[in-house]
Amino acid sequence: MSDVLIAVKGGGGVSSDELTATANDLLKGKTAVTSDSNDEAVAGTLELTGNATDSQVLVGNTYYSTDAKTKRTGTMANQGAKTSALNCGGSYTIPAGYHNGSGKVTANSLASQTGGATAADGDVLSGKTYWKDGAKRTGTMANQGAETSALNCGGSYTIPAGYHNGSGKVTANSLASQTGVDSGKTAAAAAQILTGYQAWVKGSKITGSMANQGAKTSALNCGGSYTIPAGYHNGSGKVTANSLASQTSATAAAGNILSGKTAWVNGTKITGTLAVQSAISFSAAALSSSSIRISWKNPSKGPWQGVFIQISTSGTPGVSGGTRKYTGAGTNPSQAGGNNYVDITGLSANTTYYFTCVSYTTNLGNGTSHNLSAKTLHKPGMFFAKDYNPYGLIWYPSTAYGSVTNEYFGVTNATYSGSGNEYVSPFRTTKTVGLDLFNTYKKIRLVFERGDADAYFEFDVGFQSTGNVAHGIANLFRMTASGTYTVDFSNRESFYNSLVSSYGKPSFFTFSIFSSRSYKENGSLSQLSYKGGKIKELEFI
């Protein structure tokens, strides 16, 4: 550590130029004049920053750590040069402390550790290795594994040299194996040796127990059986089948047996002639616009399972034509000779359907077929159509020009003169019409065939209390060409209700058809001949 000369101001002394210590040579926290302080006192910057501990400094050696005024002494042991010799698997613990680099741990030679062995190669199993006197060697002893041998009486077996794994075995064959039967044969048991006789079988002396049955006899019916008793039979026994006639005594004739089927009766095979029975009295009748009822009478006796029904709209379908619509036994399947039916649904309105109805029994074939036809009803709202005038529509009065046929109603040939806005051809129903047509439906559909002039159509409600006077609901529309027209009269419901309130319930409907030619033209009304047109269908929808 350097000495520091401290200058004292105001007297004689040494200047900075005469000093050698600098601020870096002065301990941190101390002040002094140094060679680099220009004769002024400065703070030192020298700081001890060691981190060694006593155990990390060799014993007997001193050092300073962080305090310049405290000298410390090391305690680390001086191990010098340590040595050791190890056998395979041994270990040496290196002691803590300072080692001078001359120590050594040496592994003893393999020869020194594997010496004194007495095994030779022939004493070690072939394919296995071992160490002897420091050298790796391979065994030559034969591996015999598990040797086995079976000896008959008086036989011998030479055990081969080498290693045996302990599972080998030399076994003396049993007497039974030496007194057995030839290959493919079965050894006899006591029950297979006739009683009173003895035999050696598989090393044992056996006394026979087979019963001597002699000659057994029996008589059997079809399906019967006779259990042949165990034992010896001398070949004179007999089992006899009784005659078929004695076992098939019966009264059935061919007519009692299904056609094509056979049966044995009194020993004779008979072919049956009984055919599938057929339902009779088939008929078809429309129930509604979408259903037709097929009715029939069940056969009085069987066999009969039911009917299947083919359907077509283009003529009689026959047994295999058209579409299969139904297969079953109807609603009364069990009553022999009883009335029966089935309803065919999902049909189109006002359509003729053709049916072929066939009785059948599964696996026995079909019976007689019957061809029918029926036409479904019109839709509930149909008011007038070809061959359909359920409300008795007529034209009136006698001065009007119109007609009602089985195909249409309308103006066909009229000569008219008079003031404008008069009906040319009014029509009315002659039968009471229920309110359901008006209350249920709110539209009218017309199929119109135009004549030589435009036509107008009006739907009115007639009230019986006022005679033939028709109080119109004023659903007037013009038909300018042939085609289908639909008019909505639901917006007239309040007007209709007011009429009902004033006049009571209506008892008939009226319809009016008139032509544009019946109106005044150029200030005058001419007498004209015209054909207004025909209404071929009228339907409430």
Coordinates of C-alpha atoms in Angstrom, one line a residue:
M1 CA 0.0 0.0 0.0
S2 CA 1.4 3.4 -1.0
D3 CA 2.0 6.2 1.5
V4 CA 0.3 9.5 0.8
L5 CA 2.0 12.8 1.7
I6 CA -0.6 15.3 2.8
A7 CA 0.2 19.0 2.2
V8 CA -0.7 21.6 4.7
K9 CA -1.7 25.0 3.5
G10 CA -0.1 28.1 4.8
G11 CA 3.2 26.5 5.7
G12 CA 6.1 25.0 4.0
G13 CA 5.6 21.5 2.6
V14 CA 5.4 19.3 -0.6
S15 CA 3.3 20.2 -3.6
S16 CA 1.3 17.9 -5.9
D17 CA 4.2 17.9 -8.4
E18 CA 6.4 16.2 -5.9
L19 CA 3.9 13.4 -5.1
T20 CA 3.4 10.1 -6.9
A21 CA 0.0 8.8 -5.5
T22 CA -3.2 9.7 -7.5
A23 CA -6.8 9.7 -6.4
N24 CA -7.1 6.1 -7.6
D25 CA -4.4 5.1 -5.1
L26 CA -6.3 6.6 -2.2
L27 CA -9.0 4.5 -0.4
K28 CA -12.5 5.4 -1.2
G29 CA -13.9 7.7 1.6
K30 CA -10.5 9.2 2.4
T31 CA -9.2 12.6 1.3
A32 CA -5.6 13.8 0.5
V33 CA -3.5 15.9 -1.8
T34 CA -2.3 13.7 -4.6
S35 CA -0.2 14.1 -7.7
D36 CA -3.3 14.8 -9.8
S37 CA -5.1 17.1 -7.3
N38 CA -3.3 20.4 -8.1
D39 CA -2.3 20.8 -4.4
E40 CA -5.9 20.5 -3.4
A41 CA -7.4 17.7 -1.2
V42 CA -9.4 15.2 -3.2
A43 CA -11.5 12.0 -2.2
G44 CA -9.9 8.7 -2.9
T45 CA -11.5 6.2 -5.4
L46 CA -9.6 3.0 -4.5
E47 CA -12.1 0.2 -3.4
L48 CA -11.4 -3.4 -2.4
T49 CA -14.1 -5.7 -4.1
G50 CA -12.8 -9.2 -3.5
N51 CA -15.4 -12.1 -3.0
A52 CA -13.1 -14.9 -1.8
T53 CA -13.8 -16.6 1.5
D54 CA -11.4 -18.3 3.9
S55 CA -12.3 -21.8 2.6
Q56 CA -11.4 -20.7 -1.0
V57 CA -7.8 -19.6 0.0
L58 CA -5.1 -22.2 0.6
V59 CA -4.4 -22.9 4.2
G60 CA -1.5 -20.8 5.6
N61 CA -1.9 -18.0 3.0
T62 CA -3.3 -14.4 3.9
Y63 CA -5.4 -12.0 1.8
Y64 CA -7.6 -8.9 2.0
S65 CA -11.2 -9.1 0.8
T66 CA -13.2 -5.9 1.1
D67 CA -11.6 -4.3 4.2
A68 CA -8.1 -2.9 3.6
K69 CA -7.5 -2.9 7.3
T70 CA -8.3 -6.6 7.9
K71 CA -5.9 -9.3 6.8
R72 CA -7.6 -12.8 6.5
T73 CA -6.0 -16.3 6.5
G74 CA -7.1 -19.1 4.1
T75 CA -8.4 -22.5 5.4
M76 CA -8.6 -24.5 2.2
A77 CA -6.9 -28.0 2.8
N78 CA -3.8 -28.7 0.7
Q79 CA -4.4 -32.3 -0.6
G80 CA -1.2 -32.4 -2.6
A81 CA -1.1 -35.4 -5.0
K82 CA -3.7 -38.1 -4.1
T83 CA -3.6 -41.6 -5.6
S84 CA -5.9 -44.7 -5.7
A85 CA -6.2 -48.0 -7.6
L86 CA -9.8 -49.4 -8.4
N87 CA -11.2 -52.7 -9.4
C88 CA -14.1 -53.0 -11.8
G89 CA -17.2 -51.6 -10.1
G90 CA -15.1 -49.8 -7.4
S91 CA -15.1 -46.1 -6.7
Y92 CA -12.8 -43.4 -5.0
T93 CA -14.1 -40.2 -3.3
I94 CA -11.9 -37.3 -4.2
P95 CA -11.4 -35.2 -0.9
A96 CA -12.2 -31.5 -0.9
G97 CA -9.3 -29.1 -1.1
Y98 CA -6.4 -28.1 -3.3
H99 CA -4.8 -30.8 -5.5
N100 CA -1.5 -30.0 -7.1
G101 CA -2.3 -31.9 -10.4
S102 CA 0.0 -34.9 -9.7
G103 CA -2.6 -37.1 -8.1
K104 CA -3.9 -40.2 -10.1
V105 CA -6.8 -42.8 -9.8
T106 CA -5.8 -46.0 -11.7
A107 CA -8.1 -49.0 -12.8
N108 CA -6.6 -52.3 -12.0
S109 CA -6.0 -54.6 -15.0
L110 CA -8.8 -57.0 -16.1
A111 CA -6.4 -59.9 -15.9
S112 CA -5.7 -59.2 -12.2
Q113 CA -9.4 -59.3 -11.6
T114 CA -10.4 -62.4 -13.7
G115 CA -7.4 -64.6 -12.8
G116 CA -7.8 -68.0 -11.1
A117 CA -10.9 -69.1 -13.2
T118 CA -10.9 -72.9 -13.8
A119 CA -13.6 -73.1 -16.6
A120 CA -12.6 -74.2 -20.0
D121 CA -14.5 -73.5 -23.3
G122 CA -16.1 -76.9 -23.1
D123 CA -17.6 -76.0 -19.7
V124 CA -19.5 -73.0 -21.1
L125 CA -22.7 -73.3 -23.3
S126 CA -22.1 -73.0 -27.0
G127 CA -22.6 -69.4 -28.3
K128 CA -22.1 -67.9 -24.8
T129 CA -19.0 -65.9 -23.8
Y130 CA -17.0 -65.5 -20.6
W131 CA -13.8 -63.8 -19.3
K132 CA -10.8 -65.7 -18.0
D133 CA -7.3 -64.3 -17.2
G134 CA -8.3 -61.0 -18.8
A135 CA -9.4 -62.5 -22.1
K136 CA -13.0 -62.9 -23.5
R137 CA -13.7 -66.5 -24.6
T138 CA -16.6 -68.4 -26.3
G139 CA -18.1 -71.6 -24.9
T140 CA -18.4 -74.8 -27.0
M141 CA -20.7 -77.0 -24.8
A142 CA -23.5 -78.5 -26.9
N143 CA -27.0 -77.2 -26.0
Q144 CA -29.2 -80.3 -25.9
G145 CA -32.3 -78.4 -24.7
A146 CA -35.0 -80.8 -23.5
E147 CA -34.3 -84.3 -24.7
T148 CA -37.2 -86.8 -24.5
S149 CA -37.5 -90.4 -25.2
A150 CA -40.2 -93.1 -24.7
L151 CA -39.2 -96.6 -24.0
N152 CA -41.0 -99.8 -24.3
C153 CA -40.3 -102.5 -21.8
G154 CA -36.6 -103.7 -22.3
G155 CA -35.6 -100.7 -24.3
S156 CA -32.8 -98.1 -23.5
Y157 CA -31.8 -94.5 -24.3
T158 CA -28.3 -93.0 -24.5
I159 CA -28.2 -89.5 -23.0
P160 CA -26.2 -87.2 -25.3
A161 CA -23.3 -85.1 -24.0
G162 CA -24.0 -81.4 -23.4
Y163 CA -26.2 -79.1 -21.6
H164 CA -29.8 -80.2 -20.7
N165 CA -32.3 -77.6 -19.5
G166 CA -34.0 -79.8 -17.0
S167 CA -37.2 -80.3 -19.0
G168 CA -36.1 -83.5 -20.8
K169 CA -37.6 -86.7 -19.8
V170 CA -37.2 -90.4 -20.6
T171 CA -40.5 -92.2 -20.0
A172 CA -41.4 -95.9 -20.0
N173 CA -44.4 -96.5 -22.2
S174 CA -47.4 -97.9 -20.4
L175 CA -48.5 -101.5 -20.9
A176 CA -51.7 -100.2 -22.3
S177 CA -49.8 -98.5 -25.1
Q178 CA -48.0 -101.7 -25.9
T179 CA -51.1 -103.8 -25.9
G180 CA -53.3 -101.4 -27.9
V181 CA -55.1 -101.9 -31.2
D182 CA -53.9 -101.2 -34.8
S183 CA -54.1 -97.7 -36.3
G184 CA -57.6 -96.7 -37.2
K185 CA -59.2 -99.3 -35.0
T186 CA -61.0 -98.8 -31.7
A187 CA -60.1 -100.8 -28.6
A188 CA -62.8 -103.0 -27.3
A189 CA -64.5 -102.4 -23.9
A190 CA -66.2 -104.9 -21.7
A191 CA -69.5 -104.1 -23.3
Q192 CA -68.1 -104.9 -26.7
I193 CA -66.9 -108.4 -25.6
L194 CA -69.5 -111.0 -25.4
T195 CA -70.4 -112.0 -21.9
G196 CA -68.4 -115.1 -20.7
Y197 CA -65.3 -114.1 -22.7
Q198 CA -62.1 -112.3 -21.7
A199 CA -59.5 -110.2 -23.6
W200 CA -56.4 -108.1 -22.9
V201 CA -57.1 -104.5 -24.0
K202 CA -54.5 -101.7 -23.5
G203 CA -52.6 -103.6 -20.8
S204 CA -55.7 -104.7 -18.9
K205 CA -57.5 -108.0 -18.8
I206 CA -61.2 -107.4 -19.5
T207 CA -64.1 -109.7 -18.9
G208 CA -66.9 -109.2 -21.5
S209 CA -70.3 -107.9 -20.5
M210 CA -72.1 -107.6 -23.9
A211 CA -75.6 -109.1 -23.7
N212 CA -76.5 -111.9 -26.1
Q213 CA -79.8 -110.7 -27.6
G214 CA -80.3 -113.6 -29.9
A215 CA -83.1 -112.8 -32.5
K216 CA -85.3 -109.8 -31.8
T217 CA -88.5 -108.9 -33.7
S218 CA -90.9 -105.9 -33.9
A219 CA -93.7 -104.3 -36.1
L220 CA -93.8 -100.5 -36.7
N221 CA -96.3 -97.9 -37.9
C222 CA -95.2 -94.9 -39.9
G223 CA -93.4 -92.5 -37.6
G224 CA -92.9 -95.2 -35.0
S225 CA -89.6 -96.4 -33.9
Y226 CA -88.1 -99.5 -32.2
T227 CA -85.1 -99.2 -30.0
I228 CA -82.7 -102.1 -30.8
P229 CA -81.4 -103.3 -27.5
A230 CA -77.7 -103.2 -27.0
G231 CA -75.9 -106.5 -27.3
Y232 CA -75.2 -109.3 -29.7
H233 CA -77.8 -110.2 -32.3
N234 CA -77.5 -113.4 -34.2
G235 CA -78.9 -112.1 -37.5
S236 CA -82.3 -113.8 -37.4
G237 CA -84.2 -110.8 -35.8
K238 CA -86.6 -108.7 -37.9
V239 CA -88.3 -105.2 -37.7
T240 CA -91.4 -105.1 -40.0
A241 CA -93.3 -101.9 -41.2
N242 CA -97.1 -102.2 -41.0
S243 CA -99.0 -101.6 -44.3
L244 CA -99.8 -98.0 -45.3
A245 CA -103.5 -98.8 -45.6
S246 CA -103.7 -99.9 -42.0
Q247 CA -102.2 -96.5 -41.0
T248 CA -104.1 -94.1 -43.3
S249 CA -107.7 -95.0 -42.6
A250 CA -109.7 -91.8 -43.5
T251 CA -112.9 -90.6 -45.2
A252 CA -111.7 -87.6 -47.3
A253 CA -112.4 -87.6 -51.1
A254 CA -110.7 -85.5 -53.8
G255 CA -113.3 -82.8 -53.4
N256 CA -112.3 -82.3 -49.8
I257 CA -108.6 -81.7 -50.7
L258 CA -107.3 -78.4 -52.2
S259 CA -106.8 -78.5 -55.9
G260 CA -103.2 -79.4 -56.7
K261 CA -102.6 -80.9 -53.3
T262 CA -102.3 -84.6 -52.5
A263 CA -103.1 -86.7 -49.5
W264 CA -103.0 -90.4 -48.5
V265 CA -106.4 -91.9 -47.7
N266 CA -106.7 -95.7 -46.9
G267 CA -103.3 -96.4 -48.4
T268 CA -104.0 -94.5 -51.6
K269 CA -102.5 -91.1 -52.7
I270 CA -105.3 -88.8 -53.8
T271 CA -105.0 -85.5 -55.7
G272 CA -107.4 -82.8 -54.5
T273 CA -109.9 -80.9 -56.6
L274 CA -111.1 -78.3 -54.1
A275 CA -110.5 -74.8 -55.6
V276 CA -110.2 -71.4 -54.0
Q277 CA -113.7 -70.0 -53.3
S278 CA -114.7 -66.7 -54.7
A279 CA -116.7 -63.8 -53.3
I280 CA -119.9 -62.9 -55.3
S281 CA -122.3 -60.1 -56.0
F282 CA -119.7 -57.4 -56.5
S283 CA -120.9 -53.8 -56.9
A284 CA -119.4 -50.3 -57.0
A285 CA -121.1 -47.0 -55.9
A286 CA -119.7 -43.5 -55.5
L287 CA -119.7 -42.2 -51.9
S288 CA -118.3 -38.8 -52.6
S289 CA -116.2 -36.8 -55.1
S290 CA -113.1 -38.8 -53.9
S291 CA -114.3 -42.2 -52.8
I292 CA -116.1 -45.3 -54.2
R293 CA -117.4 -48.2 -52.2
I294 CA -116.7 -51.8 -53.5
S295 CA -119.2 -54.2 -52.0
W296 CA -119.5 -58.0 -52.2
K297 CA -120.7 -61.1 -50.4
N298 CA -118.2 -63.4 -48.8
P299 CA -118.1 -67.0 -50.1
S300 CA -120.1 -69.5 -47.9
K301 CA -117.1 -71.7 -47.4
G302 CA -113.4 -71.7 -47.8
P303 CA -110.7 -71.5 -48.7
W304 CA -110.9 -67.7 -49.1
Q305 CA -108.4 -65.1 -47.8
G306 CA -109.7 -61.9 -49.3
V307 CA -109.8 -59.9 -52.6
F308 CA -107.3 -57.7 -54.4
I309 CA -108.6 -54.8 -56.6
Q310 CA -106.9 -53.4 -59.7
I311 CA -108.0 -49.9 -60.7
S312 CA -107.8 -47.9 -64.0
T313 CA -109.4 -44.8 -65.6
S314 CA -108.9 -46.1 -69.2
G315 CA -111.0 -49.2 -69.2
T316 CA -111.1 -52.6 -67.4
P317 CA -107.6 -53.2 -65.9
G318 CA -107.9 -57.0 -65.6
V319 CA -106.1 -59.2 -63.1
S320 CA -102.6 -57.7 -63.8
G321 CA -103.3 -54.3 -65.4
G322 CA -103.9 -50.8 -64.0
T323 CA -102.7 -50.2 -60.5
R324 CA -103.2 -52.4 -57.4
K325 CA -105.4 -50.3 -55.1
Y326 CA -106.3 -52.8 -52.4
T327 CA -105.4 -56.2 -51.0
G328 CA -107.3 -57.5 -48.0
A329 CA -110.5 -59.1 -46.6
G330 CA -112.7 -56.0 -46.3
T331 CA -114.5 -54.8 -43.1
N332 CA -116.3 -58.1 -42.4
P333 CA -113.7 -60.8 -43.2
S334 CA -114.9 -63.6 -40.9
Q335 CA -118.6 -64.1 -41.7
A336 CA -119.2 -66.8 -44.2
G337 CA -121.7 -65.6 -46.8
G338 CA -121.8 -62.2 -45.1
N339 CA -122.0 -58.8 -46.7
N340 CA -118.6 -57.0 -47.0
Y341 CA -117.1 -53.9 -48.5
V342 CA -114.0 -51.7 -48.8
D343 CA -113.9 -47.9 -49.5
I344 CA -111.5 -46.9 -52.3
T345 CA -110.4 -43.3 -51.4
G346 CA -108.1 -40.6 -52.8
L347 CA -109.9 -40.5 -56.2
S348 CA -110.6 -37.5 -58.5
A349 CA -114.0 -35.9 -58.7
N350 CA -116.5 -36.7 -61.6
T351 CA -114.2 -39.4 -62.9
T352 CA -115.2 -42.9 -64.1
Y353 CA -113.0 -45.6 -62.6
Y354 CA -112.8 -49.2 -63.7
F355 CA -112.1 -52.1 -61.3
T356 CA -111.2 -55.7 -61.5
C357 CA -111.9 -57.5 -58.2
V358 CA -110.3 -60.9 -57.7
S359 CA -110.7 -63.4 -54.8
Y360 CA -107.4 -65.0 -53.6
T361 CA -105.8 -67.3 -51.1
T362 CA -102.1 -67.1 -50.6
N363 CA -100.2 -70.1 -52.1
L364 CA -103.4 -71.4 -53.6
G365 CA -103.9 -69.0 -56.5
N366 CA -106.8 -66.7 -57.5
G367 CA -110.5 -67.2 -57.7
T368 CA -113.0 -65.7 -60.1
S369 CA -112.5 -62.0 -61.2
H370 CA -115.3 -59.4 -61.5
N371 CA -115.2 -56.2 -63.5
L372 CA -116.9 -53.1 -62.3
S373 CA -117.0 -49.3 -62.9
A374 CA -118.4 -46.3 -61.1
K375 CA -118.1 -42.6 -61.4
T376 CA -117.2 -40.3 -58.5
L377 CA -119.5 -37.5 -57.6
H378 CA -118.9 -33.9 -58.4
K379 CA -117.2 -31.7 -55.9
P380 CA -119.5 -30.4 -53.2
G381 CA -119.6 -26.9 -54.7
M382 CA -120.5 -28.0 -58.2
F383 CA -123.8 -26.3 -59.2
F384 CA -124.1 -27.2 -62.8
A385 CA -122.2 -29.4 -65.3
K386 CA -122.8 -31.8 -68.1
D387 CA -125.5 -34.3 -67.1
Y388 CA -125.5 -32.6 -63.6
N389 CA -128.3 -30.2 -62.6
P390 CA -129.1 -31.1 -59.0
Y391 CA -130.9 -27.9 -58.2
G392 CA -133.3 -28.0 -61.2
L393 CA -132.0 -24.9 -63.0
I394 CA -134.5 -23.5 -65.6
W395 CA -134.8 -20.3 -67.6
Y396 CA -137.8 -18.0 -67.1
P397 CA -140.1 -16.1 -67.8
S398 CA -141.5 -17.2 -71.1
T399 CA -140.5 -14.0 -72.7
A400 CA -136.8 -14.7 -72.1
Y401 CA -134.5 -16.2 -74.7
G402 CA -132.4 -18.9 -73.3
S403 CA -132.3 -22.6 -72.7
V404 CA -131.1 -25.3 -70.2
T405 CA -129.9 -28.6 -71.6
N406 CA -127.9 -31.5 -70.1
E407 CA -124.7 -29.8 -71.4
Y408 CA -125.2 -26.0 -70.8
F409 CA -127.5 -23.1 -69.9
G410 CA -127.3 -19.8 -71.7
V411 CA -128.5 -17.6 -74.6
T412 CA -128.4 -19.5 -77.9
N413 CA -130.6 -17.5 -80.3
A414 CA -132.4 -14.4 -79.1
T415 CA -134.2 -11.5 -80.8
Y416 CA -134.6 -8.5 -78.5
S417 CA -135.9 -5.0 -78.6
G418 CA -136.9 -2.6 -75.8
S419 CA -135.3 -0.3 -73.3
G420 CA -131.7 -1.0 -72.1
N421 CA -130.6 -2.8 -69.0
E422 CA -133.3 -5.5 -69.1
Y423 CA -132.2 -9.1 -68.6
V424 CA -132.3 -11.1 -71.8
S425 CA -132.1 -14.5 -70.2
P426 CA -132.6 -15.1 -66.5
F427 CA -132.3 -18.5 -64.9
R428 CA -133.4 -19.8 -61.5
T429 CA -133.4 -22.9 -59.4
T430 CA -136.6 -24.9 -58.9
K431 CA -135.3 -26.7 -55.8
T432 CA -134.6 -25.1 -52.5
V433 CA -131.0 -24.2 -52.2
G434 CA -129.3 -24.4 -48.8
L435 CA -127.4 -21.4 -47.5
D436 CA -124.3 -23.5 -47.2
L437 CA -123.4 -22.7 -50.8
F438 CA -123.3 -19.0 -50.0
N439 CA -121.9 -19.2 -46.5
T440 CA -119.2 -21.8 -47.3
Y441 CA -118.0 -20.5 -50.7
K442 CA -117.0 -17.0 -51.6
K443 CA -116.3 -17.4 -55.4
I444 CA -118.0 -18.7 -58.5
R445 CA -116.1 -20.4 -61.3
L446 CA -117.7 -20.4 -64.8
V447 CA -116.7 -22.3 -68.0
F448 CA -118.1 -20.1 -70.8
E449 CA -118.4 -20.6 -74.5
R450 CA -118.9 -17.3 -76.3
G451 CA -121.5 -16.7 -79.0
D452 CA -121.5 -13.8 -81.4
A453 CA -121.5 -11.1 -78.8
D454 CA -120.0 -10.2 -75.4
A455 CA -122.1 -11.5 -72.5
Y456 CA -122.6 -10.3 -69.0
F457 CA -123.3 -12.5 -66.0
E458 CA -125.0 -11.7 -62.8
F459 CA -125.6 -14.0 -59.7
D460 CA -128.7 -13.1 -57.6
V461 CA -130.4 -14.6 -54.6
G462 CA -134.1 -15.1 -54.8
F463 CA -136.5 -14.9 -51.8
Q464 CA -139.6 -17.0 -51.7
S465 CA -141.5 -14.4 -49.7
T466 CA -141.3 -12.0 -52.7
G467 CA -142.3 -14.4 -55.4
N468 CA -140.1 -14.5 -58.4
V469 CA -138.4 -11.2 -57.5
A470 CA -134.7 -11.6 -57.3
H471 CA -132.7 -9.3 -55.1
G472 CA -129.3 -9.2 -56.8
I473 CA -126.0 -9.4 -55.1
A474 CA -124.7 -7.5 -58.2
N475 CA -121.8 -9.7 -59.0
L476 CA -121.9 -8.5 -62.6
F477 CA -118.9 -9.2 -64.9
R478 CA -118.3 -9.3 -68.6
M479 CA -117.3 -12.4 -70.5
T480 CA -115.6 -11.4 -73.7
A481 CA -114.2 -14.7 -74.9
S482 CA -114.6 -18.5 -74.3
G483 CA -112.8 -19.7 -71.2
T484 CA -112.9 -20.1 -67.5
Y485 CA -113.9 -17.1 -65.3
T486 CA -113.8 -16.8 -61.6
V487 CA -115.6 -14.0 -59.6
D488 CA -115.2 -13.2 -55.9
F489 CA -118.5 -12.3 -54.2
S490 CA -117.3 -12.3 -50.6
N491 CA -117.3 -8.5 -50.6
R492 CA -121.1 -8.6 -51.0
E493 CA -121.6 -10.5 -47.7
S494 CA -122.9 -7.4 -45.8
F495 CA -125.4 -6.6 -48.6
Y496 CA -126.5 -10.3 -48.6
N497 CA -127.0 -10.2 -44.8
S498 CA -129.1 -7.0 -45.0
L499 CA -131.3 -8.8 -47.6
V500 CA -131.7 -11.8 -45.3
S501 CA -132.6 -9.4 -42.5
S502 CA -135.3 -7.7 -44.6
Y503 CA -136.7 -10.7 -46.5
G504 CA -135.8 -13.8 -44.6
K505 CA -133.7 -16.7 -45.8
P506 CA -133.5 -17.2 -49.6
S507 CA -135.2 -20.2 -51.2
F508 CA -133.7 -20.1 -54.6
F509 CA -130.8 -18.6 -56.6
T510 CA -131.1 -16.8 -59.9
F511 CA -128.5 -16.1 -62.6
S512 CA -128.8 -13.6 -65.5
I513 CA -127.0 -13.5 -68.8
F514 CA -127.4 -10.6 -71.2
S515 CA -125.6 -9.1 -74.2
S516 CA -123.9 -5.8 -74.9
R517 CA -126.0 -5.6 -78.0
S518 CA -129.1 -5.1 -75.9
Y519 CA -128.0 -1.6 -75.0
K520 CA -129.0 1.6 -76.9
E521 CA -126.7 2.4 -79.7
N522 CA -126.5 6.0 -81.2
G523 CA -129.6 7.0 -79.1
S524 CA -131.8 4.2 -80.4
L525 CA -132.3 0.5 -79.5
S526 CA -132.5 -1.8 -82.5
Q527 CA -134.1 -5.2 -82.6
L528 CA -131.2 -7.6 -82.9
S529 CA -130.6 -11.3 -83.2
Y530 CA -127.6 -12.7 -81.4
K531 CA -126.2 -15.6 -79.6
G532 CA -124.8 -14.5 -76.3
G533 CA -123.1 -17.8 -75.2
K534 CA -123.3 -20.9 -73.1
I535 CA -122.3 -21.6 -69.5
K536 CA -121.1 -25.3 -69.4
E537 CA -120.0 -25.4 -65.8
L538 CA -120.9 -23.4 -62.7
E539 CA -119.1 -24.2 -59.5
F540 CA -119.0 -22.5 -56.1
I541 CA -115.4 -22.5 -54.8

